[in-house]
PDB file of C-alpha atoms in Angstrom:
ATOM      1  CA  SER A   1     -14.125  11.749   7.660  1.00  0.00           C
ATOM      2  CA  ILE A   2     -12.457   8.473   8.371  1.00  0.00           C
ATOM      3  CA  ARG A   3     -13.821   6.301  11.139  1.00  0.00           C
ATOM      4  CA  CYS A   4     -12.532   3.141  12.848  1.00  0.00           C
ATOM      5  CA  ARG A   5     -14.683   0.081  13.245  1.00  0.00           C
ATOM      6  CA  LYS A   6     -16.383   1.387  16.409  1.00  0.00           C
ATOM      7  CA  GLY A   7     -17.355   4.573  14.512  1.00  0.00           C
ATOM      8  CA  ILE A   8     -14.869   6.849  16.418  1.00  0.00           C
ATOM      9  CA  VAL A   9     -12.814   9.225  14.278  1.00  0.00           C
ATOM     10  CA  ALA A  10      -9.239   8.007  14.843  1.00  0.00           C
ATOM     11  CA  ASP A  11      -5.650   9.085  14.308  1.00  0.00           C
ATOM     12  CA  PHE A  12      -4.549   6.009  12.416  1.00  0.00           C
ATOM     13  CA  ALA A  13      -0.864   6.448  13.492  1.00  0.00           C
ATOM     14  CA  ILE A  14      -2.038   6.032  17.137  1.00  0.00           C
ATOM     15  CA  HIS A  15      -5.179   3.863  16.855  1.00  0.00           C
ATOM     16  CA  PHE A  16      -3.926   1.234  14.446  1.00  0.00           C
ATOM     17  CA  GLU A  17      -0.728   0.224  16.187  1.00  0.00           C
ATOM     18  CA  ALA A  18       1.096  -2.763  14.802  1.00  0.00           C
ATOM     19  CA  ASN A  19      -0.673  -5.946  16.000  1.00  0.00           C
ATOM     20  CA  PRO A  20      -0.022  -9.300  14.424  1.00  0.00           C
ATOM     21  CA  HIS A  21      -3.419 -10.480  15.539  1.00  0.00           C
ATOM     22  CA  MET A  22      -5.330  -7.675  13.870  1.00  0.00           C
ATOM     23  CA  GLU A  23      -7.076  -8.515  10.736  1.00  0.00           C
ATOM     24  CA  PRO A  24      -6.075  -6.368   7.710  1.00  0.00           C
ATOM     25  CA  ILE A  25      -8.140  -3.242   7.201  1.00  0.00           C
ATOM     26  CA  SER A  26      -9.232  -1.330   4.141  1.00  0.00           C
ATOM     27  CA  ILE A  27     -10.013   2.328   3.890  1.00  0.00           C
ATOM     28  CA  LYS A  28     -12.149   3.428   0.993  1.00  0.00           C
ATOM     29  CA  THR A  29     -13.024   6.953  -0.242  1.00  0.00           C
ATOM     30  CA  LYS A  30     -14.620   8.065  -3.448  1.00  0.00           C
ATOM     31  CA  ARG A  31     -11.186   8.297  -5.152  1.00  0.00           C
ATOM     32  CA  LEU A  32      -8.926   5.898  -3.196  1.00  0.00           C
ATOM     33  CA  ILE A  33      -8.789   2.463  -1.675  1.00  0.00           C
ATOM     34  CA  LEU A  34      -6.002   1.650   0.823  1.00  0.00           C
ATOM     35  CA  ARG A  35      -5.768  -2.099   1.363  1.00  0.00           C
ATOM     36  CA  PRO A  36      -3.119  -4.825   1.809  1.00  0.00           C
ATOM     37  CA  TRP A  37      -1.117  -5.698  -1.336  1.00  0.00           C
ATOM     38  CA  ARG A  38      -2.361  -8.499  -3.502  1.00  0.00           C
ATOM     39  CA  GLU A  39      -0.542 -10.568  -6.049  1.00  0.00           C
ATOM     40  CA  GLU A  40      -2.526  -9.117  -8.898  1.00  0.00           C
ATOM     41  CA  ASP A  41      -1.236  -5.597  -7.882  1.00  0.00           C
ATOM     42  CA  TYR A  42       2.354  -6.579  -8.856  1.00  0.00           C
ATOM     43  CA  ALA A  43       1.894  -6.417 -12.661  1.00  0.00           C
ATOM     44  CA  PRO A  44       0.306  -2.940 -12.832  1.00  0.00           C
ATOM     45  CA  PHE A  45       2.814  -1.677 -10.258  1.00  0.00           C
ATOM     46  CA  ALA A  46       5.631  -3.043 -12.510  1.00  0.00           C
ATOM     47  CA  GLN A  47       4.176  -1.177 -15.556  1.00  0.00           C
ATOM     48  CA  LEU A  48       4.167   2.105 -13.583  1.00  0.00           C
ATOM     49  CA  ASN A  49       7.814   1.495 -12.439  1.00  0.00           C
ATOM     50  CA  ALA A  50       8.890   0.708 -16.064  1.00  0.00           C
ATOM     51  CA  ASP A  51       7.318   3.943 -17.443  1.00  0.00           C
ATOM     52  CA  LEU A  52       9.856   6.627 -18.156  1.00  0.00           C
ATOM     53  CA  ARG A  53       7.330   9.496 -17.573  1.00  0.00           C
ATOM     54  CA  VAL A  54       6.267   8.083 -14.213  1.00  0.00           C
ATOM     55  CA  MET A  55       9.832   7.488 -13.091  1.00  0.00           C
ATOM     56  CA  GLU A  56      11.172  10.775 -14.434  1.00  0.00           C
ATOM     57  CA  PHE A  57      12.365  12.011 -11.079  1.00  0.00           C
ATOM     58  CA  PHE A  58      13.594   8.695  -9.819  1.00  0.00           C
ATOM     59  CA  PRO A  59      17.193   7.384 -10.465  1.00  0.00           C
ATOM     60  CA  SER A  60      16.021   4.893 -13.003  1.00  0.00           C
ATOM     61  CA  ILE A  61      13.079   2.729 -14.131  1.00  0.00           C
ATOM     62  CA  LEU A  62      12.612  -0.666 -12.506  1.00  0.00           C
ATOM     63  CA  SER A  63      12.686  -4.111 -14.115  1.00  0.00           C
ATOM     64  CA  ARG A  64       9.829  -6.441 -13.297  1.00  0.00           C
ATOM     65  CA  SER A  65      11.949  -8.331 -10.727  1.00  0.00           C
ATOM     66  CA  GLU A  66      13.099  -5.062  -9.105  1.00  0.00           C
ATOM     67  CA  SER A  67       9.484  -3.818  -8.933  1.00  0.00           C
ATOM     68  CA  ASP A  68       8.242  -7.153  -7.534  1.00  0.00           C
ATOM     69  CA  LEU A  69      10.963  -6.975  -4.845  1.00  0.00           C
ATOM     70  CA  LEU A  70       9.929  -3.375  -3.944  1.00  0.00           C
ATOM     71  CA  ALA A  71       6.278  -4.375  -3.730  1.00  0.00           C
ATOM     72  CA  LYS A  72       7.130  -7.416  -1.471  1.00  0.00           C
ATOM     73  CA  THR A  73       9.341  -5.305   0.654  1.00  0.00           C
ATOM     74  CA  CYS A  74       6.536  -2.718   1.180  1.00  0.00           C
ATOM     75  CA  SER A  75       4.073  -5.424   1.817  1.00  0.00           C
ATOM     76  CA  ASP A  76       6.313  -7.136   4.410  1.00  0.00           C
ATOM     77  CA  PHE A  77       6.958  -3.818   6.107  1.00  0.00           C
ATOM     78  CA  ILE A  78       3.203  -3.001   6.333  1.00  0.00           C
ATOM     79  CA  ASN A  79       2.463  -6.544   7.629  1.00  0.00           C
ATOM     80  CA  ALA A  80       5.183  -6.245  10.293  1.00  0.00           C
ATOM     81  CA  ASN A  81       4.560  -2.643  11.365  1.00  0.00           C
ATOM     82  CA  GLY A  82       0.965  -1.803  10.497  1.00  0.00           C
TER      83      GLY A  82
END
């Protein structure tokens, strides 16, 4: 189960409301880590977005600049909204 810092099981949509003063959180499981974007994430993200098999059901593959813009947009949204 996922627990918040005080050890209480939480509904993240409710518990972690957007708060500009809250420090970023990370959630780790055996198979997944959810954490804020880092600059070193952009290159592997761009590789995925440029792969024809990965992007098979998307309108098109993305260039490096398009991928970086998407990553920054996602990061900015998360930072603003939690």
